[in-house]
Short mmCIF file of C-alpha atoms and ligand atoms in Angstrom, two decimals:
data_model
loop_
_atom_site.label_atom_id
_atom_site.label_comp_id
_atom_site.label_asym_id
_atom_site.label_seq_id
_atom_site.Cartn_x
_atom_site.Cartn_y
_atom_site.Cartn_z
CA MET J 1 -30.67 2.88 4.46
CA LEU J 2 -28.08 4.67 2.28
CA LYS J 3 -29.39 8.16 3.07
CA GLY J 4 -26.66 10.76 2.62
CA LYS J 5 -24.04 8.20 1.56
CA LYS J 6 -21.82 9.69 -1.13
CA ILE J 7 -20.99 7.10 -3.74
CA ILE J 8 -18.83 7.49 -6.84
CA LEU J 9 -19.85 4.93 -9.44
CA GLY J 10 -17.00 4.19 -11.85
CA ILE J 11 -18.08 2.65 -15.14
CA THR J 12 -15.62 1.01 -17.53
CA GLY J 13 -15.88 -0.43 -21.04
CA SER J 14 -17.85 -3.62 -20.62
CA ILE J 15 -21.18 -4.74 -22.04
CA ALA J 16 -22.32 -5.01 -18.39
CA ALA J 17 -22.34 -1.18 -18.33
CA TYR J 18 -26.02 -1.42 -19.27
CA LYS J 19 -26.62 -2.71 -15.72
CA SER J 20 -25.14 0.51 -14.29
CA ALA J 21 -28.37 2.32 -15.16
CA SER J 22 -30.46 0.15 -12.84
CA LEU J 23 -27.70 0.19 -10.22
CA ILE J 24 -27.84 4.01 -10.11
CA ARG J 25 -31.64 3.92 -9.81
CA LEU J 26 -31.48 1.47 -6.91
CA LEU J 27 -28.79 3.48 -5.09
CA VAL J 28 -30.61 6.79 -5.57
CA LYS J 29 -33.87 5.21 -4.38
CA GLU J 30 -32.09 4.20 -1.13
CA GLY J 31 -31.08 7.84 -0.59
CA ALA J 32 -27.47 7.73 -1.86
CA ASP J 33 -25.88 10.69 -3.62
CA VAL J 34 -24.36 9.10 -6.73
CA ARG J 35 -21.77 10.73 -9.02
CA VAL J 36 -20.66 8.87 -12.12
CA ILE J 37 -17.16 8.78 -13.57
CA ILE J 38 -16.99 6.86 -16.83
CA THR J 39 -13.88 5.82 -18.78
CA PRO J 40 -13.51 6.72 -22.48
CA PHE J 41 -14.26 3.06 -23.37
CA GLY J 42 -17.26 3.04 -21.03
CA ILE J 43 -18.95 5.77 -23.12
CA GLU J 44 -19.02 3.31 -26.04
CA PHE J 45 -21.39 1.11 -24.02
CA ILE J 46 -23.81 3.52 -22.32
CA THR J 47 -24.56 7.18 -22.93
CA PRO J 48 -23.64 9.85 -20.36
CA LEU J 49 -27.12 11.33 -20.91
CA THR J 50 -28.79 8.21 -19.46
CA LEU J 51 -26.41 8.22 -16.50
CA SER J 52 -26.70 11.94 -15.73
CA THR J 53 -30.50 11.77 -15.94
CA LEU J 54 -30.63 8.87 -13.47
CA SER J 55 -28.02 10.21 -11.05
CA GLY J 56 -29.18 13.83 -11.28
CA HIS J 57 -25.61 15.05 -11.79
CA PRO J 58 -23.32 15.62 -14.76
CA VAL J 59 -21.24 12.59 -15.69
CA LEU J 60 -17.47 13.05 -15.47
CA SER J 61 -15.04 11.50 -17.90
CA ASP J 62 -12.47 14.04 -19.05
CA PHE J 63 -9.79 15.68 -16.95
CA PHE J 64 -10.77 18.96 -18.61
CA GLU J 65 -14.04 20.72 -19.35
CA ARG J 66 -13.15 21.83 -22.88
CA ASP J 67 -15.94 24.42 -23.14
CA ASN J 68 -15.00 26.55 -20.13
CA GLY J 69 -11.32 25.74 -19.61
CA ASP J 70 -12.04 24.18 -16.17
CA TRP J 71 -10.67 20.87 -14.90
CA ASN J 72 -12.23 18.07 -12.87
CA SER J 73 -10.34 17.50 -9.64
CA HIS J 74 -9.93 13.78 -8.99
CA VAL J 75 -8.50 14.64 -5.56
CA ASP J 76 -11.68 16.49 -4.52
CA MET J 77 -13.81 13.59 -5.80
CA GLY J 78 -11.74 11.03 -3.92
CA LEU J 79 -12.05 12.98 -0.68
CA TRP J 80 -15.76 13.64 -1.12
CA ALA J 81 -16.85 10.01 -1.44
CA ASP J 82 -17.87 7.52 1.25
CA MET J 83 -17.32 4.74 -1.29
CA LEU J 84 -15.83 4.33 -4.75
CA LEU J 85 -17.70 1.53 -6.51
CA ILE J 86 -16.32 0.40 -9.85
CA ALA J 87 -19.04 -1.60 -11.61
CA PRO J 88 -18.44 -2.97 -14.15
CA ALA J 89 -14.67 -3.24 -13.77
CA THR J 90 -12.87 -4.63 -16.82
CA ALA J 91 -9.68 -6.71 -16.75
CA ASN J 92 -7.91 -3.73 -18.31
CA THR J 93 -8.98 -1.25 -15.61
CA MET J 94 -8.18 -3.71 -12.82
CA ALA J 95 -4.71 -4.31 -14.30
CA LYS J 96 -4.08 -0.56 -14.37
CA MET J 97 -5.40 -0.17 -10.81
CA ALA J 98 -3.10 -2.96 -9.62
CA ARG J 99 -0.07 -1.24 -11.17
CA GLY J 100 -0.94 2.40 -10.42
CA ILE J 101 -1.42 3.47 -14.03
CA CYS J 102 -3.67 6.52 -14.13
CA ASP J 103 -4.39 7.58 -17.69
CA ASN J 104 -8.04 8.54 -17.18
CA LEU J 105 -10.12 10.39 -14.60
CA LEU J 106 -11.49 7.23 -12.98
CA LEU J 107 -7.98 5.84 -12.41
CA THR J 108 -6.61 9.09 -10.96
CA THR J 109 -9.65 9.24 -8.66
CA TYR J 110 -8.96 5.63 -7.61
CA LEU J 111 -5.35 6.43 -6.73
CA SER J 112 -6.24 9.47 -4.67
CA ALA J 113 -9.38 8.12 -2.96
CA ARG J 114 -9.26 7.60 0.81
CA CYS J 115 -12.66 5.92 1.01
CA PRO J 116 -13.38 2.17 0.76
CA ILE J 117 -13.04 0.85 -2.79
CA VAL J 118 -15.39 -1.82 -4.09
CA ILE J 119 -14.89 -3.56 -7.41
CA ALA J 120 -17.43 -5.62 -9.37
CA PRO J 121 -15.51 -7.30 -12.21
CA ALA J 122 -17.14 -8.15 -15.55
CA MET J 123 -15.44 -10.02 -18.36
CA ASP J 124 -15.31 -13.17 -20.39
CA MET J 125 -14.64 -16.38 -18.41
CA ASP J 126 -11.23 -17.00 -19.99
CA MET J 127 -10.14 -13.45 -19.24
CA PHE J 128 -11.37 -13.83 -15.67
CA ARG J 129 -9.50 -17.06 -15.00
CA HIS J 130 -6.28 -15.93 -16.68
CA PRO J 131 -3.44 -15.94 -14.12
CA ALA J 132 -2.76 -12.25 -14.88
CA THR J 133 -6.33 -11.25 -13.92
CA LEU J 134 -6.35 -13.50 -10.85
CA LYS J 135 -3.01 -12.07 -9.76
CA ASN J 136 -4.27 -8.51 -10.26
CA ILE J 137 -7.34 -9.28 -8.13
CA GLU J 138 -5.05 -10.62 -5.39
CA ILE J 139 -2.98 -7.43 -5.59
CA LEU J 140 -6.10 -5.25 -5.38
CA LYS J 141 -7.32 -7.22 -2.36
CA SER J 142 -3.95 -6.72 -0.68
CA TYR J 143 -4.46 -2.94 -1.06
CA GLY J 144 -7.65 -3.38 0.97
CA ASN J 145 -9.95 -3.11 -2.08
CA GLN J 146 -13.01 -5.32 -1.92
CA ILE J 147 -14.21 -7.53 -4.73
CA ILE J 148 -17.84 -8.40 -5.41
CA GLU J 149 -17.22 -11.73 -7.11
CA PRO J 150 -18.72 -12.07 -10.59
CA ALA J 151 -21.49 -14.60 -11.08
CA THR J 152 -21.42 -17.69 -13.26
CA GLY J 153 -23.74 -17.77 -16.25
CA GLU J 154 -24.19 -16.76 -19.86
CA LEU J 155 -21.61 -14.25 -21.07
CA ALA J 156 -21.67 -11.68 -23.89
CA SER J 157 -19.34 -13.96 -25.87
CA GLY J 158 -22.02 -16.67 -25.85
CA LEU J 159 -19.87 -18.83 -23.57
CA GLU J 160 -21.00 -19.95 -20.12
CA GLY J 161 -18.76 -19.40 -17.12
CA LYS J 162 -17.65 -17.11 -14.31
CA GLY J 163 -17.38 -13.46 -15.32
CA ARG J 164 -20.88 -11.94 -15.34
CA MET J 165 -21.03 -8.78 -13.27
CA GLU J 166 -23.18 -9.44 -10.22
CA GLU J 167 -26.79 -8.25 -10.61
CA PRO J 168 -27.53 -4.65 -9.45
CA GLU J 169 -29.92 -5.89 -6.71
CA LYS J 170 -27.16 -8.10 -5.26
CA ILE J 171 -24.61 -5.27 -5.46
CA LEU J 172 -27.07 -3.01 -3.61
CA GLU J 173 -27.51 -5.64 -0.86
CA TRP J 174 -23.71 -5.92 -0.57
CA ILE J 175 -23.35 -2.14 -0.19
CA LYS J 176 -26.14 -1.91 2.40
CA GLU J 177 -24.52 -4.71 4.42
CA PHE J 178 -21.15 -2.97 4.15
CA PHE J 179 -22.43 0.32 5.59
CA LYS J 180 -24.34 -1.54 8.31
CA ARG J 181 -21.16 -3.28 9.48
CA LYS J 182 -18.72 -0.40 9.01
CA GLY J 183 -17.66 1.08 12.32
CA ARG J 184 -19.25 -1.67 14.47
CA PHE J 185 -15.85 -2.32 16.09
CA SER J 186 -14.44 1.18 16.02
CA GLY J 187 -12.28 1.88 19.06
CA LYS J 188 -11.90 -1.85 19.82
CA LYS J 189 -8.38 -3.24 20.12
CA ILE J 190 -8.10 -6.81 18.90
CA LEU J 191 -5.26 -9.33 19.05
CA ILE J 192 -5.31 -12.27 16.65
CA THR J 193 -2.81 -15.13 16.58
CA ALA J 194 -2.47 -16.99 13.29
CA GLY J 195 -0.45 -19.46 11.29
CA PRO J 196 1.85 -22.23 12.46
CA THR J 197 4.86 -21.99 14.75
CA PHE J 198 8.21 -23.41 13.69
CA GLU J 199 10.35 -25.06 16.37
CA LYS J 200 13.96 -25.30 15.35
CA ILE J 201 15.80 -28.63 15.49
CA ASP J 202 19.00 -27.24 14.01
CA PRO J 203 19.79 -24.15 11.89
CA VAL J 204 17.99 -25.56 8.82
CA ARG J 205 15.26 -27.88 10.15
CA TYR J 206 12.14 -27.40 12.21
CA ILE J 207 8.98 -29.01 13.54
CA GLY J 208 5.96 -27.23 12.09
CA ASN J 209 2.46 -27.84 10.76
CA PHE J 210 0.35 -27.14 7.66
CA SER J 211 -1.51 -24.07 8.96
CA SER J 212 -1.59 -21.32 6.28
CA GLY J 213 -2.84 -18.46 8.47
CA LYS J 214 -5.65 -17.75 5.96
CA MET J 215 -8.42 -17.89 8.59
CA GLY J 216 -6.54 -15.44 10.82
CA ILE J 217 -5.91 -13.10 7.88
CA ALA J 218 -9.61 -13.22 6.91
CA LEU J 219 -10.58 -12.30 10.49
CA ALA J 220 -8.01 -9.49 10.66
CA ASN J 221 -9.05 -8.00 7.30
CA LYS J 222 -12.77 -8.08 8.16
CA LEU J 223 -12.24 -6.53 11.58
CA ILE J 224 -10.19 -3.69 10.07
CA GLU J 225 -13.05 -3.01 7.64
CA GLU J 226 -15.39 -2.81 10.63
CA GLY J 227 -13.26 -0.18 12.34
CA ALA J 228 -11.15 -2.22 14.79
CA GLU J 229 -7.47 -1.72 15.58
CA VAL J 230 -5.95 -5.12 14.84
CA LYS J 231 -2.64 -6.69 15.81
CA LEU J 232 -1.83 -10.01 14.14
CA VAL J 233 0.83 -12.07 15.86
CA ALA J 234 1.60 -14.69 13.25
CA GLY J 235 4.04 -17.51 12.69
CA PRO J 236 5.57 -17.93 9.21
CA ILE J 237 2.73 -17.16 6.75
CA ASP J 238 2.20 -15.59 3.33
CA SER J 239 1.01 -12.13 4.38
CA SER J 240 0.52 -10.73 0.85
CA THR J 241 -3.27 -10.59 1.23
CA LEU J 242 -3.17 -8.93 4.66
CA HIS J 243 -4.91 -5.52 4.78
CA LYS J 244 -2.34 -2.77 5.12
CA GLY J 245 -4.19 -1.43 8.17
CA VAL J 246 -3.36 -4.54 10.22
CA LYS J 247 -0.28 -4.34 12.45
CA HIS J 248 1.58 -7.55 11.61
CA ILE J 249 3.91 -8.88 14.30
CA PRO J 250 5.82 -11.78 12.75
CA VAL J 251 7.18 -14.50 15.04
CA VAL J 252 8.64 -17.94 14.46
CA SER J 253 8.39 -20.13 17.56
CA ALA J 254 5.69 -20.68 20.18
CA THR J 255 7.93 -19.08 22.80
CA GLU J 256 8.21 -15.91 20.70
CA MET J 257 4.45 -15.90 20.06
CA HIS J 258 3.80 -16.34 23.80
CA GLU J 259 6.06 -13.44 24.68
CA ALA J 260 4.50 -11.11 22.07
CA CYS J 261 0.95 -11.99 23.17
CA LEU J 262 1.62 -11.54 26.89
CA LYS J 263 2.99 -8.06 26.16
CA ILE J 264 0.07 -6.97 24.00
CA PHE J 265 -2.89 -8.62 25.76
CA PRO J 266 -3.35 -6.18 28.71
CA GLU J 267 -4.34 -3.34 26.32
CA MET J 268 -6.68 -5.48 24.24
CA ASP J 269 -10.48 -5.66 24.30
CA ILE J 270 -10.62 -8.94 22.42
CA ALA J 271 -8.13 -11.73 21.66
CA ILE J 272 -8.76 -14.41 19.05
CA MET J 273 -6.45 -17.40 19.34
CA ASN J 274 -6.32 -18.82 15.85
CA ALA J 275 -2.71 -19.98 15.62
CA ALA J 276 -1.83 -23.64 15.29
CA VAL J 277 0.79 -23.56 17.98
CA SER J 278 3.25 -26.41 18.09
CA ASP J 279 2.60 -28.30 21.31
CA PHE J 280 6.26 -29.32 21.71
CA ARG J 281 9.72 -28.01 20.88
CA PRO J 282 13.06 -29.80 20.84
CA LEU J 283 14.73 -29.70 24.24
CA GLU J 284 17.94 -28.70 22.53
CA GLN J 285 18.68 -26.98 19.26
CA ALA J 286 21.84 -28.14 17.52
CA ASP J 287 24.20 -25.25 16.68
CA ASN J 288 25.21 -26.93 13.44
CA LYS J 289 23.25 -28.90 10.87
CA ILE J 290 22.79 -32.44 12.14
CA LYS J 291 24.74 -34.77 9.85
CA ARG J 292 23.16 -37.74 8.11
CA SER J 293 24.06 -41.06 9.66
CA THR J 294 22.90 -44.63 9.66
CA GLU J 295 22.30 -44.48 13.41
CA GLU J 296 18.87 -43.81 14.89
CA LEU J 297 18.39 -40.23 16.02
CA GLU J 298 16.44 -39.44 19.15
CA LEU J 299 14.79 -36.03 19.54
CA ARG J 300 13.69 -35.06 23.04
CA LEU J 301 10.72 -32.72 23.04
CA VAL J 302 9.49 -30.46 25.82
CA PRO J 303 5.99 -28.92 25.99
CA ASN J 304 5.47 -25.38 24.72
CA PRO J 305 3.58 -22.78 26.74
CA ASP J 306 -0.19 -22.79 26.20
CA ILE J 307 -0.59 -19.20 25.00
CA ALA J 308 -4.38 -19.26 25.10
CA ALA J 309 -4.43 -20.64 28.65
CA SER J 310 -1.96 -17.95 29.84
CA LEU J 311 -4.18 -15.22 28.41
CA GLY J 312 -7.23 -16.96 29.86
CA ALA J 313 -5.64 -16.84 33.32
CA ALA J 314 -4.76 -13.13 32.91
CA LYS J 315 -8.13 -12.16 31.39
CA LYS J 316 -9.97 -9.25 33.00
CA GLU J 317 -13.74 -8.81 33.33
CA ASN J 318 -13.97 -6.46 30.34
CA GLN J 319 -11.91 -8.62 27.97
CA LEU J 320 -13.12 -11.30 25.58
CA LEU J 321 -11.05 -14.35 24.71
CA LEU J 322 -11.90 -16.65 21.80
CA GLY J 323 -10.22 -19.80 20.64
CA PHE J 324 -10.37 -22.47 17.98
CA ALA J 325 -10.52 -26.22 18.35
CA LEU J 326 -9.35 -28.20 15.36
CA GLU J 327 -10.39 -31.78 15.93
CA THR J 328 -9.89 -34.88 13.83
CA ASP J 329 -13.23 -36.33 14.95
CA GLU J 330 -16.65 -34.88 16.00
CA GLY J 331 -14.93 -33.14 18.87
CA MET J 332 -17.71 -31.25 20.68
CA THR J 333 -16.78 -32.77 24.06
CA ALA J 334 -13.13 -31.86 23.53
CA ALA J 335 -14.07 -28.34 22.41
CA LEU J 336 -16.18 -27.74 25.53
CA ALA J 337 -13.35 -29.02 27.74
CA LYS J 338 -10.88 -26.66 25.99
CA LYS J 339 -13.24 -23.72 26.36
CA LYS J 340 -13.37 -24.28 30.12
CA LYS J 341 -9.69 -25.06 30.61
CA LYS J 342 -8.48 -22.01 28.67
CA ASN J 343 -11.19 -19.70 30.03
CA PHE J 344 -12.48 -18.89 26.53
CA ASP J 345 -15.71 -16.90 26.16
CA MET J 346 -16.32 -18.58 22.83
CA ILE J 347 -14.79 -21.49 20.94
CA ILE J 348 -14.93 -22.21 17.24
CA LEU J 349 -14.84 -25.87 16.39
CA ASN J 350 -13.75 -27.21 13.03
CA SER J 351 -13.35 -30.85 12.29
CA LEU J 352 -10.91 -32.34 9.83
CA GLN J 353 -13.63 -34.93 9.17
CA ASP J 354 -15.61 -32.27 7.28
CA LYS J 355 -14.43 -31.99 3.67
CA GLY J 356 -13.14 -28.48 2.91
CA ALA J 357 -12.56 -27.57 6.58
CA GLY J 358 -9.33 -26.85 8.43
CA PHE J 359 -5.78 -26.06 7.28
CA GLY J 360 -4.58 -24.68 3.97
CA GLY J 361 -7.72 -24.34 1.83
CA ASP J 362 -9.93 -21.33 1.19
CA THR J 363 -13.03 -22.79 2.84
CA ASN J 364 -14.00 -23.80 6.34
CA MET J 365 -16.93 -25.35 8.18
CA ILE J 366 -17.41 -24.30 11.77
CA THR J 367 -19.54 -24.69 14.85
CA ILE J 368 -19.53 -21.72 17.23
CA VAL J 369 -19.98 -22.48 20.92
CA GLY J 370 -21.00 -19.29 22.71
CA LYS J 371 -20.78 -17.97 26.27
CA ASP J 372 -23.79 -20.04 27.35
CA ASN J 373 -22.29 -23.21 25.75
CA LYS J 374 -25.06 -23.21 23.15
CA SER J 375 -23.72 -24.23 19.75
CA GLN J 376 -24.52 -23.05 16.22
CA LYS J 377 -23.36 -25.06 13.22
CA PHE J 378 -22.64 -23.32 9.91
CA GLU J 379 -22.40 -24.75 6.42
CA LEU J 380 -19.20 -24.94 4.35
CA LYS J 381 -18.24 -21.37 3.34
CA SER J 382 -15.27 -19.33 2.16
CA LYS J 383 -12.92 -18.31 4.98
CA THR J 384 -13.98 -14.67 4.43
CA GLU J 385 -17.64 -15.59 4.98
CA VAL J 386 -16.69 -17.71 7.99
CA ALA J 387 -14.83 -14.67 9.40
CA SER J 388 -18.06 -12.63 9.04
CA ASP J 389 -20.05 -15.28 10.95
CA ILE J 390 -17.50 -15.31 13.77
CA ILE J 391 -17.41 -11.51 13.93
CA ASP J 392 -21.23 -11.35 14.02
CA ALA J 393 -21.17 -13.77 16.97
CA ILE J 394 -18.61 -11.58 18.80
CA PHE J 395 -20.69 -8.48 18.09
CA ALA J 396 -23.78 -10.20 19.50
CA ILE J 397 -21.97 -10.51 22.86
CA PHE J 398 -21.44 -6.74 22.95
CA GLU J 399 -25.05 -6.08 22.01
CA ASP J 400 -26.34 -8.25 24.89
O1 C5P P 1 -5.31 -27.44 23.03
P1 C5P P 1 -5.44 -27.06 21.62
O2 C5P P 1 -4.11 -26.82 20.94
O3 C5P P 1 -6.27 -27.96 20.76
O4 C5P P 1 -6.23 -25.67 21.67
C1 C5P P 1 -6.51 -24.92 20.58
C2 C5P P 1 -6.65 -23.47 20.92
O5 C5P P 1 -5.64 -23.03 21.82
C3 C5P P 1 -6.48 -22.58 19.71
O6 C5P P 1 -7.26 -21.43 19.90
C4 C5P P 1 -4.99 -22.26 19.73
O7 C5P P 1 -4.70 -21.06 19.03
C5 C5P P 1 -4.70 -22.15 21.21
N1 C5P P 1 -3.35 -22.59 21.63
C6 C5P P 1 -2.44 -21.68 22.10
N2 C5P P 1 -1.22 -22.10 22.56
C7 C5P P 1 -0.87 -23.40 22.52
C8 C5P P 1 -1.78 -24.34 22.02
C9 C5P P 1 -3.01 -23.91 21.58
O8 C5P P 1 -2.73 -20.47 22.11
N3 C5P P 1 0.31 -23.77 22.95
#
């Protein structure tokens, strides 16, 4: 499964470094070519002799080979690899990676690598949940680095909590899955709409909604990892976790979103309508801030364009159009009606009745209704996992 895959395994100074030995064995057994770079602290936890014996290659740690005056080129290493896996990754190394500090060979290799970077953190629970660590993880994710979340359990400190490096078998599964998916969407052009739209009432007020854009960002990031070219037309959102490979087209109102989508759609293979578009906008926008008064104020609203329906009407044979239906009740009948009306090939239903689903949070619970109107219900998952389920369902259409 991993035959010929070139993997650099970075090992840092954590007690979990003992698991690196079995991780190397598993990777080598799957056919991967593994080279180890260990930090000076890492050597305190596991011997280079063990690692070189298992990987079949010398272990790198120093910039210089003191015996023969040679130096180890981090640039060559970074270009050689198909993946840089840092397992275990300490809070210290992640902090340095987030800030671009490069005072050892592993960190210089990280900064110059062009391959996907995967990080499996390992540390004490209090270190893991410290805002500094959490912030650094967010920064690393925003660089497009991927995190294999640590497990919860007994820690070296004797405490119980989240921080244990994931088991080597699970890391291997993750890597196999990654290489299986990589490139599935290469050459595909994908438009995603996300976030809310803001409809101005006056220069300082608007009608909006609570959409965070997190589901759209999760879809965009996953599709980039799988080789797609992604354009994200998004209303006002926090885009700090958006993969740098995604082309972000920021808009504010539904009218602007409509215009941007109509322009882009003809070149697209797939469009995913995830935005929570405001259905109405004020008929008039006041030029100046509306003053407070004791009188009643009447706002006249006019309907916004239905972006999804416009794209549905313009859709060509070779294009796929997907939409979401956020319902406040069961909603299957409404979802099916929307699918037909907007000419969607697939609709993803989420109900605000399900705890943890919908706007704002990091989880979602969906039902996917496919081309044939057959539905598949999924359990409550993180928005990243939900994005994977949706992308698998899209891929299945291509495979048919
Ligand atoms: O009709 P409703 O708003 O519930 O439909 C939801 C679906 O339609 C979502 O995919 C949403 O992104 C899309 N939509 C749109 N333009 C609108 C309203 C909804 O693209 N004006």
